[in-house]
Short mmCIF file of C-alpha atoms in Angstrom, two decimals:
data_model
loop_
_atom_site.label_atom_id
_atom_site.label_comp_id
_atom_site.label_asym_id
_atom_site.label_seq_id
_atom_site.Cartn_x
_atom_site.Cartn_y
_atom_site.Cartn_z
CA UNK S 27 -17.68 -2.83 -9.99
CA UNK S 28 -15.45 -0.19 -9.82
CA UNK S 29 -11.45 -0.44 -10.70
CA UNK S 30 -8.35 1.10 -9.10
CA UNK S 31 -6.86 3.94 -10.00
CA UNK S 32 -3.91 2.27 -11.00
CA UNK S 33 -5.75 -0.34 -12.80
CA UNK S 34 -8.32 2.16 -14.68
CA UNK S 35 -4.83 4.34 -15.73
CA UNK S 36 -2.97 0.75 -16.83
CA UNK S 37 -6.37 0.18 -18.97
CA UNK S 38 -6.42 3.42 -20.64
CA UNK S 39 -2.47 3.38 -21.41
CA UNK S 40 -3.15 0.49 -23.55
CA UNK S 41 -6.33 1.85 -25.60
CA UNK S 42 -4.48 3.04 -28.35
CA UNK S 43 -1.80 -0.20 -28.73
CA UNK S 44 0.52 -2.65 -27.01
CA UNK S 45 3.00 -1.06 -25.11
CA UNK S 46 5.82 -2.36 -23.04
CA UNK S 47 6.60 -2.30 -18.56
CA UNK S 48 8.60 0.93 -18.72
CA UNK S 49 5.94 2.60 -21.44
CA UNK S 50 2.44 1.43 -19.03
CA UNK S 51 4.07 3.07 -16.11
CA UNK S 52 5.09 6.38 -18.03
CA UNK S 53 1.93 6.48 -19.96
CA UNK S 54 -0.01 5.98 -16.40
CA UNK S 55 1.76 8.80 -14.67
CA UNK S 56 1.37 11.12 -17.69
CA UNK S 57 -2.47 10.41 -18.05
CA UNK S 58 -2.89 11.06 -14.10
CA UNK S 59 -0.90 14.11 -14.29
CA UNK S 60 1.80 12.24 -11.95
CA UNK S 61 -0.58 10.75 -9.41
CA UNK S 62 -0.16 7.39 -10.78
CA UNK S 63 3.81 6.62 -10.26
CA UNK S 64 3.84 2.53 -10.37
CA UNK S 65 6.49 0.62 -9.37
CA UNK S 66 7.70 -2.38 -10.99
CA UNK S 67 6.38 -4.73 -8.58
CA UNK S 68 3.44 -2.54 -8.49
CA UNK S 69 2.52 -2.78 -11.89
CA UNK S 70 2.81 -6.28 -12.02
CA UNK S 71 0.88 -6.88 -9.42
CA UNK S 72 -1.98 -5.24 -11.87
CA UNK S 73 -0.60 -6.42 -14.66
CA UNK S 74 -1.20 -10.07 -13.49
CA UNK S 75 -4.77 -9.53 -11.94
CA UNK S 76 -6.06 -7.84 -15.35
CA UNK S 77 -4.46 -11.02 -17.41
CA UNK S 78 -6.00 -13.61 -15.63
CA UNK S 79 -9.24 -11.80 -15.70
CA UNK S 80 -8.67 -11.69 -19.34
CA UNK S 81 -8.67 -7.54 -19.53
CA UNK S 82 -5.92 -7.60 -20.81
CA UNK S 83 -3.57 -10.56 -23.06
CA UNK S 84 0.17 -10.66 -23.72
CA UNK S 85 1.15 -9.41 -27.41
CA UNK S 86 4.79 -10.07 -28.10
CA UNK S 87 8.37 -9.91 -26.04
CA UNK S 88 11.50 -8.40 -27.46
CA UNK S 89 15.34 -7.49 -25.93
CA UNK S 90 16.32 -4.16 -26.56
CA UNK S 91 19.89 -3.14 -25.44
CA UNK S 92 19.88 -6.68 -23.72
CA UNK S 93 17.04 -5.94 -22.00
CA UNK S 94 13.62 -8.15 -22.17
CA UNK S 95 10.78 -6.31 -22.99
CA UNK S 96 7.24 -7.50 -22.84
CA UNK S 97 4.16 -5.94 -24.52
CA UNK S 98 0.59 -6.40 -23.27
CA UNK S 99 -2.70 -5.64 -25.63
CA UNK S 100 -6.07 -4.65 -24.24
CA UNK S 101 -8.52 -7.42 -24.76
CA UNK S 102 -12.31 -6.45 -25.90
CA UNK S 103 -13.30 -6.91 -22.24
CA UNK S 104 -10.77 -4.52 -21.20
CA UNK S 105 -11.91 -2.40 -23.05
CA UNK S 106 -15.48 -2.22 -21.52
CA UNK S 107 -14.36 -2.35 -18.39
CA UNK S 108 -12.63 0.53 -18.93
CA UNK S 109 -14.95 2.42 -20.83
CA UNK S 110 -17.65 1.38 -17.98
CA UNK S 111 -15.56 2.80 -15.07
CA UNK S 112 -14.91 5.89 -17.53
CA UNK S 113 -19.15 6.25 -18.27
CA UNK S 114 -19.12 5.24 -14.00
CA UNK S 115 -17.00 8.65 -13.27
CA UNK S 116 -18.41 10.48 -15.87
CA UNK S 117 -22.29 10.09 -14.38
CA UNK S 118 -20.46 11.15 -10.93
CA UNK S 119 -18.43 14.01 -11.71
CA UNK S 120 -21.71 14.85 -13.28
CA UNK S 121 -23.97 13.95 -10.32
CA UNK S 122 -21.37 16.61 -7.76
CA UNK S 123 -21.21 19.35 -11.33
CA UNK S 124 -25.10 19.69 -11.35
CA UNK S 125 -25.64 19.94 -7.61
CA UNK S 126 -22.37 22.20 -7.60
CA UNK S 127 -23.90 24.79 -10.23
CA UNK S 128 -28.11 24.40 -8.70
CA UNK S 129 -26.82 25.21 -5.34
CA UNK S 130 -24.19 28.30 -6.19
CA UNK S 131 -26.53 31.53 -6.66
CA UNK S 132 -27.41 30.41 -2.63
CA UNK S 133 -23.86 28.94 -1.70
CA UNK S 134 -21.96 32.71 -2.88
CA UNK S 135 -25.45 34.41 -0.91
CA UNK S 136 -24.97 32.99 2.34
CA UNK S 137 -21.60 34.52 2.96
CA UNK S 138 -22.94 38.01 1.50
CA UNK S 139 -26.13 37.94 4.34
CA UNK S 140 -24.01 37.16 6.63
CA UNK S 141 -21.48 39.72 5.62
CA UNK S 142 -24.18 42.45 5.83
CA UNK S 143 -25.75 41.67 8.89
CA UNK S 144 -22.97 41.76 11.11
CA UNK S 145 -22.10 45.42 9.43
CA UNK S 146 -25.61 47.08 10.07
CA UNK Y 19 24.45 -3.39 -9.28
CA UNK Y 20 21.09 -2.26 -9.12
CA UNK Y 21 19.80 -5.30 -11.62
CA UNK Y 22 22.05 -8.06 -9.59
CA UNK Y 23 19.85 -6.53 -5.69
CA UNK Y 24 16.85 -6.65 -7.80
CA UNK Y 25 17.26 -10.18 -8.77
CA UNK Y 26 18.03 -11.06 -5.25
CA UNK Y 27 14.55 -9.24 -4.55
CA UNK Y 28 13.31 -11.25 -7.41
CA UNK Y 29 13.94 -14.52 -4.77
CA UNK Y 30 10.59 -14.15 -3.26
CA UNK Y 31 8.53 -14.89 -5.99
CA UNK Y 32 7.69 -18.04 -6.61
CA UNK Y 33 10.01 -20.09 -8.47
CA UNK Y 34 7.78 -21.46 -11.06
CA UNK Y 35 6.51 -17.54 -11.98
CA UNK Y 36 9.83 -16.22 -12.10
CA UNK Y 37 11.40 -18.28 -14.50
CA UNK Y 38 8.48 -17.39 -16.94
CA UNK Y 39 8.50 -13.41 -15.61
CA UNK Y 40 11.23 -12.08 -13.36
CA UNK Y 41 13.71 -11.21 -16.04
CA UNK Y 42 11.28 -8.68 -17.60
CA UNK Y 43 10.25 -7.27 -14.12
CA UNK Y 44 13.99 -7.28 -13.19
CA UNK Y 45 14.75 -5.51 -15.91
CA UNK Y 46 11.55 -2.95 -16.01
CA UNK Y 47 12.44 -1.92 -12.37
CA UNK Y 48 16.53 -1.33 -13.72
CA UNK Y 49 14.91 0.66 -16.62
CA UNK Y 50 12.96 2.80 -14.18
CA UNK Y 51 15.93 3.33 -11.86
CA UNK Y 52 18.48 4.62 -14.86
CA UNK Y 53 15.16 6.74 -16.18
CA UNK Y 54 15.32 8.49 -12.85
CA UNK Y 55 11.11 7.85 -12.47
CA UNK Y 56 12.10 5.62 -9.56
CA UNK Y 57 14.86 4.93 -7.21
CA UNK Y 58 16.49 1.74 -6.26
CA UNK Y 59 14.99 0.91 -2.95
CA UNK Y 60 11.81 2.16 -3.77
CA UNK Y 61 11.65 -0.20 -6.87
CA UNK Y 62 13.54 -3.32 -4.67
CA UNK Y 63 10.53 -2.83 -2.31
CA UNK Y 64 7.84 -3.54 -4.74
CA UNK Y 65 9.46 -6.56 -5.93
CA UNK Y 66 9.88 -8.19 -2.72
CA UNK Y 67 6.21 -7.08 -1.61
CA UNK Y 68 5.34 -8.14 -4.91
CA UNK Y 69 6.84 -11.66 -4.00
CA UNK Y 70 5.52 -11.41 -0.97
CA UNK Y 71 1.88 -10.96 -2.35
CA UNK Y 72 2.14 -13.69 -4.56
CA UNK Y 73 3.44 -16.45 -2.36
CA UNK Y 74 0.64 -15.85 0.87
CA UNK Y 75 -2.89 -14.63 -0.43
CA UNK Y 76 -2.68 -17.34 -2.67
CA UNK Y 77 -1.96 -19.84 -0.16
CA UNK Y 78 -4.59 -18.99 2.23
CA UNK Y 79 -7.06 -18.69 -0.84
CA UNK Y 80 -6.00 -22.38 -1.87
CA UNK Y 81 -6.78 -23.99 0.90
CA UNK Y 82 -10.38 -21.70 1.58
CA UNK Y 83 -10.83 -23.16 -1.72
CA UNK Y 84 -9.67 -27.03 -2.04
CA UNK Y 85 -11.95 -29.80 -1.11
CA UNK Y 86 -11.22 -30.99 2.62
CA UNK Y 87 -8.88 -33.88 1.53
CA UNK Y 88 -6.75 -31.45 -0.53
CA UNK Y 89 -5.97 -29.24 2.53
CA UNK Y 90 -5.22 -31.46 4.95
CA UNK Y 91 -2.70 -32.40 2.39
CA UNK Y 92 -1.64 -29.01 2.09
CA UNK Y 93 -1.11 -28.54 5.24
CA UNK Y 94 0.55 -31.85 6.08
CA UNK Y 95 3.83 -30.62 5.14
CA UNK Y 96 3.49 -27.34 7.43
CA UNK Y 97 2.47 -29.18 10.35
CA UNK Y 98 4.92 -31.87 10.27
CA UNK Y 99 7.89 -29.70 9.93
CA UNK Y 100 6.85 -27.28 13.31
CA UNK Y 101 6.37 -30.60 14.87
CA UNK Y 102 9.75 -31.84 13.47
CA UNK Y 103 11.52 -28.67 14.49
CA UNK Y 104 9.80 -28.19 18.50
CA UNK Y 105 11.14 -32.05 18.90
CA UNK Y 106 14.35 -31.21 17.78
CA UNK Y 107 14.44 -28.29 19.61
CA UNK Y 108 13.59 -30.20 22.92
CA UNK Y 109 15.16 -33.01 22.62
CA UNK Y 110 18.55 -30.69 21.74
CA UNK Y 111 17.86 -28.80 24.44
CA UNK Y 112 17.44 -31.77 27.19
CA UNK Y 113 13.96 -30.61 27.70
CA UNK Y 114 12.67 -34.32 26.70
CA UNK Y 115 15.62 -36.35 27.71
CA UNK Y 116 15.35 -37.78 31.25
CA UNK Y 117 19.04 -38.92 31.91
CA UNK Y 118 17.88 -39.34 36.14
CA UNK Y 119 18.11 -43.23 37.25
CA UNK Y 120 19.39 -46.11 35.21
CA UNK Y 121 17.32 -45.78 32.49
CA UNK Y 122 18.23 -42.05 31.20
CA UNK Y 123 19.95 -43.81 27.90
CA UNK Y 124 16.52 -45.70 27.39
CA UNK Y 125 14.75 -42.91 27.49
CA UNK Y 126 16.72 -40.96 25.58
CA UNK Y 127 16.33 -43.08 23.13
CA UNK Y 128 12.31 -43.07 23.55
CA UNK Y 129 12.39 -39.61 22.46
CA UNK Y 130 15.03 -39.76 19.79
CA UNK Y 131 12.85 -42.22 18.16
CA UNK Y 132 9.94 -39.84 18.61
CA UNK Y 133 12.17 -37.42 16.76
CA UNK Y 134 12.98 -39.76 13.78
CA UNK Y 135 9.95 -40.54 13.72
CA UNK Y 136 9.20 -36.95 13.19
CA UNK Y 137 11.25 -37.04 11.10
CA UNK Y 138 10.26 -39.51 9.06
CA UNK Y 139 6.62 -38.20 8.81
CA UNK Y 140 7.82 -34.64 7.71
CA UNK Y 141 9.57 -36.51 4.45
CA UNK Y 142 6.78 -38.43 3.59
CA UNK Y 143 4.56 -35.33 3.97
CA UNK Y 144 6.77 -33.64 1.55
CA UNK Y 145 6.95 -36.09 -0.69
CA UNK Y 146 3.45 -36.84 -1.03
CA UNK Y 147 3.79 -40.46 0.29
CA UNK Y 148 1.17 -41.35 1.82
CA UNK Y 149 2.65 -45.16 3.47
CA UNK Y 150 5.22 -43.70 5.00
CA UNK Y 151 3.26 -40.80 6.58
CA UNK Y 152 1.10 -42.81 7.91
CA UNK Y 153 3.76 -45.40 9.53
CA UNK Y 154 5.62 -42.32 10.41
CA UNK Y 155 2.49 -40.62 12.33
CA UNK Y 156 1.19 -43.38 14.03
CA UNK Y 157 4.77 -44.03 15.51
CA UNK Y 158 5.11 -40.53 16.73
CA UNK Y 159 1.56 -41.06 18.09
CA UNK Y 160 2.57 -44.16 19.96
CA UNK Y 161 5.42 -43.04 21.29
CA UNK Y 162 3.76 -39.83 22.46
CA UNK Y 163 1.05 -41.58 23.92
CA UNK Y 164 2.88 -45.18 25.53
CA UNK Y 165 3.71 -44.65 29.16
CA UNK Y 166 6.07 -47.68 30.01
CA UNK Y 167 7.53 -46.61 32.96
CA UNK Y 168 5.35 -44.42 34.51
CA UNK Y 169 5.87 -40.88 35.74
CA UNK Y 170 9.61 -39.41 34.73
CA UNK Y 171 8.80 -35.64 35.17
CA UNK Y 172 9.87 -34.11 31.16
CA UNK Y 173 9.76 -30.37 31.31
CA UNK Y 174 6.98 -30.71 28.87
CA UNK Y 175 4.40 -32.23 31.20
CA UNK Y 176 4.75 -35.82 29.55
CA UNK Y 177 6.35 -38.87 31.66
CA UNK Y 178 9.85 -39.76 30.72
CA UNK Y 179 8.43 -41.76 27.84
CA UNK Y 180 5.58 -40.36 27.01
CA UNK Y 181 2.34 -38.57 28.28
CA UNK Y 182 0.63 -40.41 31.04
CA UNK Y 183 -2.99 -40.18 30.35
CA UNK Y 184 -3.96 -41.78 33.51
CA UNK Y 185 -2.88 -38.27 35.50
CA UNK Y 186 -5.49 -35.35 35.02
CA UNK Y 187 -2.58 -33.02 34.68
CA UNK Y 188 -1.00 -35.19 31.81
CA UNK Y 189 -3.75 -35.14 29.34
CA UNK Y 190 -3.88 -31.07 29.52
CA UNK Y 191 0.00 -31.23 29.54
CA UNK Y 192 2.03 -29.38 26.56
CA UNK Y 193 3.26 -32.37 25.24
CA UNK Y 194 -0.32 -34.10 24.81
CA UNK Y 195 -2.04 -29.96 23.47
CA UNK Y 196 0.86 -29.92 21.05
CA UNK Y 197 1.34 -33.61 20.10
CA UNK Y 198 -1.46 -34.43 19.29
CA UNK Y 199 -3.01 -32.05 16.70
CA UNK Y 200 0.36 -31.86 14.74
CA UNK Y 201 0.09 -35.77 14.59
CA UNK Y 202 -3.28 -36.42 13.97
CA UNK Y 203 -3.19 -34.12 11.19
CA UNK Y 204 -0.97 -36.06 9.09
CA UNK Y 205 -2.09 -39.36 10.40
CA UNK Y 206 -5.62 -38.31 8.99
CA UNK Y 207 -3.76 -36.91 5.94
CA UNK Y 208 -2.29 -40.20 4.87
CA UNK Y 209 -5.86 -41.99 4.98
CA UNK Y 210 -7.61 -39.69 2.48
CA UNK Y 211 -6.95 -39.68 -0.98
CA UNK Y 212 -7.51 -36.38 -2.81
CA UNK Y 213 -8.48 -36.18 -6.38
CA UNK Y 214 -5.48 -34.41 -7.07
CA UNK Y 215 -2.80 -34.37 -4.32
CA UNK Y 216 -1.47 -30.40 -4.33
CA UNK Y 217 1.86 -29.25 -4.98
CA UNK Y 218 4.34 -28.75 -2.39
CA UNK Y 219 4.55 -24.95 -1.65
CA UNK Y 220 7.56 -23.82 -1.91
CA UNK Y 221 7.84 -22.75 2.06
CA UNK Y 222 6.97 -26.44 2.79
CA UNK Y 223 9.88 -27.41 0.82
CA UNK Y 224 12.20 -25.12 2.23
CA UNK Y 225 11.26 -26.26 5.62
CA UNK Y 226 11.90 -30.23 4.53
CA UNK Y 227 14.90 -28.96 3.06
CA UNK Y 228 15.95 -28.07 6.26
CA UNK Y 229 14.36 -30.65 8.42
CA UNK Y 230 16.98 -33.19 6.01
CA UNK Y 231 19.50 -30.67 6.72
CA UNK Y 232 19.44 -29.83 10.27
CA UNK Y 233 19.73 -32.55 12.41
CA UNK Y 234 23.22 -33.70 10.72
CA UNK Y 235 24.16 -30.55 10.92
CA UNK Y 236 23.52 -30.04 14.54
CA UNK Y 237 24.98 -33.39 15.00
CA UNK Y 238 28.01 -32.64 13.58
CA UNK Y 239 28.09 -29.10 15.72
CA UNK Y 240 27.58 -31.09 19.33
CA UNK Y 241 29.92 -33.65 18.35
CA UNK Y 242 33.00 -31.22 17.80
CA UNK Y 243 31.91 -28.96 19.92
CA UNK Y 244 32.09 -31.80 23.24
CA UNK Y 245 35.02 -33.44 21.31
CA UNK Y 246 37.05 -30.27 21.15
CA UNK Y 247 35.52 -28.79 24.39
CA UNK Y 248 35.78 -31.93 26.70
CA UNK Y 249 37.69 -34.88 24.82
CA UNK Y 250 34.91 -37.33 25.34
CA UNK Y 251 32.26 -38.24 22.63
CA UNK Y 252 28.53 -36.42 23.79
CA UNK Y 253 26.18 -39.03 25.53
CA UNK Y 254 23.84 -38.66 22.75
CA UNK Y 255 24.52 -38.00 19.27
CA UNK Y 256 21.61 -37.89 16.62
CA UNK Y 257 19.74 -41.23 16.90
CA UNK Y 258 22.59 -42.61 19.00
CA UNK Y 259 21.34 -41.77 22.26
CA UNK Y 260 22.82 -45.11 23.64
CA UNK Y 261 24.62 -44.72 26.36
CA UNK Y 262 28.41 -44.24 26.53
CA UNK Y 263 28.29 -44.27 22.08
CA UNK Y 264 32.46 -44.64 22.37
CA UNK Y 265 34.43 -43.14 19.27
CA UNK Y 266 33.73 -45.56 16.68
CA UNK Y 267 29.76 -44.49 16.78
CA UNK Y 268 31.21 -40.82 16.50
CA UNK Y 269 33.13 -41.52 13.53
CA UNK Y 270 30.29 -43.32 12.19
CA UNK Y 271 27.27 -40.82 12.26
CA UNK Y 272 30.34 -37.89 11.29
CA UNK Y 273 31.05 -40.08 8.27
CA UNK Y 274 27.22 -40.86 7.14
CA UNK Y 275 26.62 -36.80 8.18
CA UNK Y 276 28.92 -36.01 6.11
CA UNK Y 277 28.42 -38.30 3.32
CA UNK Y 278 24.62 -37.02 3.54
CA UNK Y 279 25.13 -33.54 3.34
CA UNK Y 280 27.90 -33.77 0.69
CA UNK Y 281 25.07 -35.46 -1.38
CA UNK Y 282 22.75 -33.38 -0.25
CA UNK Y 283 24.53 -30.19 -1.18
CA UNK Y 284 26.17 -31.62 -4.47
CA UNK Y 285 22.74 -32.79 -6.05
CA UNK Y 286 19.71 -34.01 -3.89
CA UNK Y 287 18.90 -36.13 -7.20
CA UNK Y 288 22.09 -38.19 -7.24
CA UNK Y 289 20.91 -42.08 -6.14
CA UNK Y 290 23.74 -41.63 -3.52
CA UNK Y 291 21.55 -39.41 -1.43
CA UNK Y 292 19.55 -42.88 -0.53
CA UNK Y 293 22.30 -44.83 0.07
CA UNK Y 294 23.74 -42.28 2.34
CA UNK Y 295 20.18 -41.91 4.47
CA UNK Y 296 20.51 -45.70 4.14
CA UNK Y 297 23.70 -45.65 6.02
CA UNK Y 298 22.66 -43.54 8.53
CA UNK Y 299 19.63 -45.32 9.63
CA UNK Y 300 22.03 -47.99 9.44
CA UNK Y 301 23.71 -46.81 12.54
CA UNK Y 302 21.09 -46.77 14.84
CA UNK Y 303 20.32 -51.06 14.29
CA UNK Y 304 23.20 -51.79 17.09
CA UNK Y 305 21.36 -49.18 18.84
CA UNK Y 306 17.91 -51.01 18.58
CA UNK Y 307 19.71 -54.01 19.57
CA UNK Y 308 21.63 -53.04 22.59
CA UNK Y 309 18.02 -50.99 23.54
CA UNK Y 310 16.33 -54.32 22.67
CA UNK Y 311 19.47 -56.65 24.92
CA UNK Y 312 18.70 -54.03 28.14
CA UNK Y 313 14.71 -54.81 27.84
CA UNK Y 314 14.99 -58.21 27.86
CA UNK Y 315 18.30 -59.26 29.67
CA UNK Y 316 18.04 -56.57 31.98
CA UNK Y 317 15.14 -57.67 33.78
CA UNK Y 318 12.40 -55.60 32.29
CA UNK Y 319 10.83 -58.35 30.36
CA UNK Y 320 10.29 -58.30 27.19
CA UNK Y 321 8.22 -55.07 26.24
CA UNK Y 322 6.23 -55.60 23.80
CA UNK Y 323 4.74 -51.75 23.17
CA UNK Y 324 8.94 -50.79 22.55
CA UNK Y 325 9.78 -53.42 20.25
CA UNK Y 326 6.15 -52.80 17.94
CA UNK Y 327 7.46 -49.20 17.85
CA UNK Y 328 10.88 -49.52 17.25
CA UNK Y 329 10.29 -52.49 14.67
CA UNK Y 330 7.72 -50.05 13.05
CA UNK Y 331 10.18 -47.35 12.69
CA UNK Y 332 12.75 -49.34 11.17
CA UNK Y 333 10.17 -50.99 8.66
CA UNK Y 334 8.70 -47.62 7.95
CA UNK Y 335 12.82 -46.15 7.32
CA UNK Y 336 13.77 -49.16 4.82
CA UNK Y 337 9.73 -48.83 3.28
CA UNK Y 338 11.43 -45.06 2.84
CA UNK Y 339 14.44 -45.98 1.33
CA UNK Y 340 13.67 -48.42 -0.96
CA UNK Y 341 10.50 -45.87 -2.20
CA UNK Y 342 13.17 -42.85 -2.13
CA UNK Y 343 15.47 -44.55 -4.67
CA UNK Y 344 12.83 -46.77 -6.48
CA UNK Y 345 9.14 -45.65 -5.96
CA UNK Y 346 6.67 -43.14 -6.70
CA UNK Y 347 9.18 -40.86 -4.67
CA UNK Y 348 12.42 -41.46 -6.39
CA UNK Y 349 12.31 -38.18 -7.85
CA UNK Y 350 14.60 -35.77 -4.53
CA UNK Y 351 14.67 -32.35 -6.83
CA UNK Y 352 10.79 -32.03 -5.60
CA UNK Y 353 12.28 -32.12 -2.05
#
């Protein structure tokens, strides 16, 4: 079934480690070149659907500058279902690529025909 | 000041989650804000919608999901307090309170009992308890339903007393196509037991909160207001509809009011807060008995259907008390 954008950029953001609120939502935005910007309440809302679907667990919690900060893990099931919706995307992109490139040579013709019948 | 609006944002989560998580979302949307990634309002929306989204889908999905029992226990509490609140509204408002003739006292007192009734039904539905919501339903149910003295002409299509069933234009009347589903509803609540009864959502409890709240409050607003306004006590104060109530009665539901809400405000677990409801459903016994000396002396006979009520409501208010201070109840911070 396929995820969110949000969701799928939450995922990946955690592949390589635990990371913290603040560092999710930067990681996110930087993966999606800025088309992911989550809000707190935004990110929690994702952040709670992934843990109790077990994607994703709680790792530790620690105050920095007085501030509480809490670090999520990936679980192994978060990790398929990321690397699922990444293989999903991957066999689309590919499905519009190969149609894209089989159908150019006649795509770039059409315009020339037409070009050079209405100058004869 | 951004961290003090967010944590006032943070207020419509639900309780129980935000003790565990709201300092660490608090504190992720101040840490976006001062990053300049975000901006205040745009991070103090998501947390209310975020609030928001966890108090209602989950809600609706709980009760899709419960066995039957479980949601008609769910929705007890719901039910009970719009029917609390329309009752008080009307009966506030006159809309129920026939004072034409001789007997507009008596029946003001019909539908003040209605209302306490109510009252009394909305508690025990927010309590869990299921006696007492049952006592409390069928009373409201009763009282609805009882025409004594035949047609009175309420605003809400019911007879002074009650809905006349005999009439073809009483049994379609407002009163009867709201009464009845918000009573039944509890009254079938209180004679199924679920496996496991459900929490109290935390909009139910709000509401009771407020049911408790309100009528002393509103009490305590008409009396002043026709004390300061006219210099004559109001005809009908709280569950003192009885006539002419003189000062004394004033004083008296001002004092237990005030002694209520005091509790109420100061700690709804002190074992005060019974004693004070105690003394308040104190004051309407010389009501029941000067009600009870007019029936009988006054050449209506004896009426049997008004005394089963009234002695039911009483019995169901001391069953309250004494299971508010001492029973499976006792516990007021889950009001």
């Amino acid at each position: 079934m396929p995820i969110t954008e949000p969701t799928y950029f939450v995922l990946a953001a955690l592949i390589d480690g635990p990371r913290h609120g603040y560092d999710i939502a930067a990681t996110a935005a930087d993966l999606s070149g800025s088309r992911v910007k989550l809000s707190a309440g935004t990110l929690y809302g994702v952040l709670d659907r992934l843990e109790t679907n077990g994607q994703i667990e709680l790792d530790h919690e620690e105050t920095v500058n007085g501030r509480l900060r809490r670090y999520y893990k990936i679980s192994p099931d978060g990790v398929a279902v990321v690397l699922d919706e990444a293989d999903r995307m991957r066999q689309a992109a590919k499905v519009v690529t190969a149609k894209r490139k089989s159908s150019r040579p006649q795509a770039l013709a059409t315009p020339l025909r037409a070009n050079a019948g209405g100058a004869s | 000041m951004s961290t003090r609006i967010f944590a006032i944002c943070a207020r419509t989560i639900p309780a129980a989650w935000r003790q565990s998580h709201g300092a660490a979302l608090t504190d992720l949307a101040t840490e976006m804000v001062e990053s300049k990634n975000s901006s205040a309002p745009r991070e103090a929306l998501g947390i209310v919608l975020y609030g928001l989204r966890k108090r209602t889908p989950k809600s609706i999905r709980r009760i899709a999901e419960l066995p039957w029992a479980e949601s008609l226990w769910l929705l007890a509490a719901p039910v009970a307090s719009i029917q609390f609140a329309v009752l008080l509204l009307a009966q506030r408002s006159g809309l129920l309170l026939n004072t034409q003739g001789d007997y507009g006292f008596q029946l003001g007192m019909w539908w003040t009992a209605m209302l306490a009734a109510s009252g009394l039904a909305l508690i025990a539905a927010v309590r869990r308890d299921r006696l007492i919501l049952g006592l409390g339903g069928i009373a409201v149910l009763v009282l609805a339903l009882f025409d004594t003295y035949g047609p009175g002409g309420s605003m809400l299509g019911g007879t002074s007393h009650g809905v006349d069933l005999g009439s073809s234009s009483g049994i379609l009347s407002p009163a009867v196509l709201f009464l009845l589903p918000t009573t039944l509803l509890p009254i079938a609540a209180a004679f199924v037991r679920p496996t496991q009864m459900p929490s109290t959502s935390a909009p139910a409890r709000a509401l009771g909160r407020l049911a408790i709240a309100a009528p002393p409050l509103i009490a305590l607003a008409l009396t002043y207001g026709r004390i300061v306004g006219t210099g004559e006590p109001p005809r009908s104060i709280l569950w003192l509809s009885v006539g002419e109530p003189g000062y004394l009665a004033v004083l008296t539901v001002i004092f237990g009011s005030s002694l209520l809400l005091a509790l109420l405000c100061r700690s709804v677990r002190h074992p005060a807060s019974a004693l004070a409801a105690a003394l308040l459903i104190a004051t309407q016994i010389p009501a029941l008995a000067l009600v009870t000396t007019f029936l009988v002396v006054d050449g209506f006979g004896p009426d049997v259907a008004t005394l089963a009520v009234t002695v039911l409501l009483y019995a169901s208010s001391v069953v309250a008390i004494v299971r508010l201070r001492f029973g499976p109840i006792a516990n007021w911070s889950r009001i």
